[in-house]
Amino acid sequence: MTGDDVDDAVTEMVRVLGPHVTADWTVGAGTLDWSCWTTAAHVADDLLAYASQVAGGATTAYLPFDLNVHADTPPADVLQVVAACGSLLSGAIAVAAPDARAWHFGPSDTGGFAAMGVGETLLHTYDIAAGLGIPWRPSARLSAGVLRRLVPDAPQGDPVDVLLWRTGRADLDGHPPPGPWGWHAAVGS
């Protein structure tokens, strides 16, 4: 996956959620324990963290900082923060050397960081949309890319259904609940 995919996922998040910024974002985000607001701020934090890992070439751990979105920030502005952090990630990926590696529980290439950014954005847009009562499903193309890069053992099937199942958000016919999960972004160094 590439920075263009990150841009596509973030653009979709803003498109889907932007018309609903006057709704009550203190409600729960889908099945998460977080509010819709907290979930959107989390997406921004993840995108910034991934961008920083790539840009800084951190190879042994995550850089020791977090994004702090002020608690009184309205949802429209939180979405702007998400968009800015998404641009930072896509930009960091675009300028990184082809053989660049950074740490995410092992060395990950820029494609891994792009896929994680896309995955976090799609899944949490899904969560927020569910919390706000917006019918929405992630992009099949982007979901398939996330599965190809981060979930190599994913079963066959509709990529959206498989991604939602693999991350504990939906059932998948013929498959038991997946249990604990994580991204498999590490590659050989």
Short mmCIF file of C-alpha atoms in Angstrom, two decimals:
data_model
loop_
_atom_site.label_atom_id
_atom_site.label_comp_id
_atom_site.label_asym_id
_atom_site.label_seq_id
_atom_site.Cartn_x
_atom_site.Cartn_y
_atom_site.Cartn_z
CA MET A 1 0.00 0.00 0.00
CA THR A 2 1.07 3.60 -0.53
CA GLY A 3 0.57 7.11 0.72
CA ASP A 4 -2.13 7.54 -1.93
CA ASP A 5 -4.11 4.81 -0.17
CA VAL A 6 -3.73 6.66 3.13
CA ASP A 7 -5.00 9.83 1.44
CA ASP A 8 -7.98 7.90 0.02
CA ALA A 9 -8.91 6.44 3.42
CA VAL A 10 -8.64 9.78 5.21
CA THR A 11 -10.60 11.56 2.48
CA GLU A 12 -13.33 8.94 2.87
CA MET A 13 -13.38 9.38 6.65
CA VAL A 14 -13.85 13.13 6.31
CA ARG A 15 -16.46 12.68 3.55
CA VAL A 16 -18.52 10.23 5.59
CA LEU A 17 -18.27 11.88 9.00
CA GLY A 18 -17.98 15.56 8.03
CA PRO A 19 -21.72 16.08 7.48
CA HIS A 20 -22.35 14.79 11.03
CA VAL A 21 -20.04 17.02 13.08
CA THR A 22 -22.97 18.61 14.90
CA ALA A 23 -24.15 15.21 16.19
CA ASP A 24 -23.33 14.06 19.73
CA TRP A 25 -19.79 12.68 19.42
CA THR A 26 -19.74 11.74 23.12
CA VAL A 27 -21.71 8.57 22.29
CA GLY A 28 -19.88 5.27 22.04
CA ALA A 29 -18.13 4.41 18.79
CA GLY A 30 -19.71 1.14 17.71
CA THR A 31 -18.65 -1.66 20.03
CA LEU A 32 -15.63 0.24 21.37
CA ASP A 33 -15.34 1.57 24.91
CA TRP A 34 -14.36 4.94 23.42
CA SER A 35 -16.58 7.82 22.38
CA CYS A 36 -16.78 8.82 18.72
CA TRP A 37 -14.68 11.91 19.56
CA THR A 38 -11.98 9.88 21.34
CA THR A 39 -11.91 7.38 18.50
CA ALA A 40 -11.35 10.12 15.90
CA ALA A 41 -8.57 11.63 18.03
CA HIS A 42 -7.04 8.14 18.27
CA VAL A 43 -6.96 7.88 14.47
CA ALA A 44 -5.04 11.17 14.31
CA ASP A 45 -2.62 9.93 16.97
CA ASP A 46 -2.00 6.66 15.09
CA LEU A 47 -1.42 8.44 11.78
CA LEU A 48 1.02 10.86 13.41
CA ALA A 49 2.81 8.03 15.22
CA TYR A 50 3.21 6.06 11.99
CA ALA A 51 4.44 9.17 10.15
CA SER A 52 6.96 9.86 12.89
CA GLN A 53 8.25 6.30 12.87
CA VAL A 54 8.82 6.47 9.11
CA ALA A 55 10.25 10.00 9.09
CA GLY A 56 12.46 9.40 12.11
CA GLY A 57 13.62 5.96 11.03
CA ALA A 58 12.96 4.66 14.56
CA THR A 59 14.22 1.09 14.58
CA THR A 60 13.91 -0.22 18.15
CA ALA A 61 10.69 1.22 19.64
CA TYR A 62 7.97 3.78 19.16
CA LEU A 63 9.12 7.35 19.60
CA PRO A 64 8.10 8.43 23.13
CA PHE A 65 5.30 10.92 22.49
CA ASP A 66 1.56 11.08 21.90
CA LEU A 67 -0.68 13.56 20.13
CA ASN A 68 -2.83 15.60 22.51
CA VAL A 69 -6.04 16.84 20.90
CA HIS A 70 -7.53 19.39 23.30
CA ALA A 71 -10.65 18.03 25.01
CA ASP A 72 -12.77 21.01 23.92
CA THR A 73 -11.95 20.58 20.23
CA PRO A 74 -15.14 20.30 18.18
CA PRO A 75 -15.55 17.22 15.93
CA ALA A 76 -15.05 19.27 12.74
CA ASP A 77 -11.64 20.34 14.00
CA VAL A 78 -10.75 16.82 15.12
CA LEU A 79 -11.39 15.71 11.53
CA GLN A 80 -9.01 18.46 10.37
CA VAL A 81 -6.38 17.05 12.74
CA VAL A 82 -6.98 13.58 11.27
CA ALA A 83 -6.57 14.99 7.75
CA ALA A 84 -3.35 16.78 8.71
CA CYS A 85 -1.88 13.67 10.33
CA GLY A 86 -2.91 11.58 7.33
CA SER A 87 -1.08 14.03 5.07
CA LEU A 88 2.00 13.74 7.28
CA LEU A 89 1.93 9.96 6.95
CA SER A 90 1.43 9.97 3.19
CA GLY A 91 4.18 12.58 2.85
CA ALA A 92 6.61 10.61 5.02
CA ILE A 93 5.93 7.52 2.92
CA ALA A 94 6.40 9.44 -0.33
CA VAL A 95 9.87 10.73 0.59
CA ALA A 96 11.18 7.61 2.33
CA ALA A 97 13.81 5.52 0.60
CA PRO A 98 12.46 2.34 -1.04
CA ASP A 99 14.33 0.21 1.51
CA ALA A 100 13.34 2.33 4.55
CA ARG A 101 12.39 0.41 7.67
CA ALA A 102 10.95 1.61 10.97
CA TRP A 103 9.78 -0.15 14.09
CA HIS A 104 6.32 -1.61 14.61
CA PHE A 105 6.96 -4.70 16.74
CA GLY A 106 9.77 -5.48 14.33
CA PRO A 107 11.01 -3.72 11.19
CA SER A 108 8.22 -2.56 8.90
CA ASP A 109 8.49 -1.08 5.44
CA THR A 110 6.55 1.97 4.31
CA GLY A 111 3.88 -0.27 2.75
CA GLY A 112 3.24 -1.73 6.18
CA PHE A 113 2.85 1.72 7.72
CA ALA A 114 0.55 2.77 4.89
CA ALA A 115 -1.57 -0.36 5.39
CA MET A 116 -1.77 0.23 9.15
CA GLY A 117 -2.82 3.84 8.58
CA VAL A 118 -5.47 2.76 6.10
CA GLY A 119 -6.69 -0.02 8.40
CA GLU A 120 -6.96 2.21 11.46
CA THR A 121 -8.76 4.89 9.45
CA LEU A 122 -11.24 2.50 7.81
CA LEU A 123 -12.03 0.55 10.96
CA HIS A 124 -12.46 3.55 13.19
CA THR A 125 -14.54 5.37 10.59
CA TYR A 126 -16.75 2.27 10.70
CA ASP A 127 -16.88 2.46 14.51
CA ILE A 128 -17.72 6.17 14.57
CA ALA A 129 -20.30 5.80 11.81
CA ALA A 130 -21.97 3.00 13.79
CA GLY A 131 -22.01 5.16 16.91
CA LEU A 132 -23.56 8.06 15.03
CA GLY A 133 -26.08 5.83 13.24
CA ILE A 134 -24.57 6.34 9.77
CA PRO A 135 -24.83 3.30 7.48
CA TRP A 136 -21.37 2.89 5.95
CA ARG A 137 -18.96 0.14 4.92
CA PRO A 138 -15.27 0.48 4.21
CA SER A 139 -13.91 0.41 0.67
CA ALA A 140 -13.48 -3.13 -0.66
CA ARG A 141 -10.31 -2.11 -2.53
CA LEU A 142 -8.67 -0.59 0.54
CA SER A 143 -9.84 -3.42 2.80
CA ALA A 144 -8.31 -5.96 0.41
CA GLY A 145 -5.02 -4.06 0.47
CA VAL A 146 -4.95 -4.03 4.27
CA LEU A 147 -5.63 -7.76 4.40
CA ARG A 148 -2.98 -8.56 1.78
CA ARG A 149 -0.30 -6.62 3.63
CA LEU A 150 -1.19 -7.05 7.30
CA VAL A 151 -3.26 -10.22 7.64
CA PRO A 152 -1.56 -12.81 5.45
CA ASP A 153 -3.56 -15.66 7.00
CA ALA A 154 -6.95 -14.05 6.34
CA PRO A 155 -9.59 -16.38 4.93
CA GLN A 156 -11.04 -15.84 1.47
CA GLY A 157 -14.22 -13.83 1.11
CA ASP A 158 -15.52 -10.31 0.74
CA PRO A 159 -12.57 -8.20 1.96
CA VAL A 160 -14.77 -5.84 3.97
CA ASP A 161 -16.48 -8.71 5.76
CA VAL A 162 -13.15 -10.44 6.40
CA LEU A 163 -11.49 -7.26 7.73
CA LEU A 164 -14.43 -6.53 10.04
CA TRP A 165 -14.40 -10.15 11.26
CA ARG A 166 -10.62 -10.28 11.73
CA THR A 167 -10.73 -7.17 13.90
CA GLY A 168 -13.64 -8.39 16.03
CA ARG A 169 -16.32 -6.13 14.54
CA ALA A 170 -18.49 -8.71 12.77
CA ASP A 171 -19.15 -12.42 12.41
CA LEU A 172 -17.96 -14.34 9.34
CA ASP A 173 -19.89 -17.41 8.21
CA GLY A 174 -17.96 -20.59 8.85
CA HIS A 175 -15.34 -18.95 11.07
CA PRO A 176 -15.19 -18.70 14.86
CA PRO A 177 -14.45 -15.32 16.45
CA PRO A 178 -10.78 -14.49 15.79
CA GLY A 179 -9.74 -13.72 19.37
CA PRO A 180 -6.93 -11.22 20.03
CA TRP A 181 -5.49 -9.71 16.90
CA GLY A 182 -2.79 -7.33 15.77
CA TRP A 183 -1.25 -6.00 12.60
CA HIS A 184 1.57 -8.09 11.11
CA ALA A 185 3.55 -5.23 9.60
CA ALA A 186 7.09 -6.47 10.22
CA VAL A 187 9.13 -7.57 7.22
CA GLY A 188 12.63 -8.91 6.80
CA SER A 189 15.26 -6.23 7.28
#
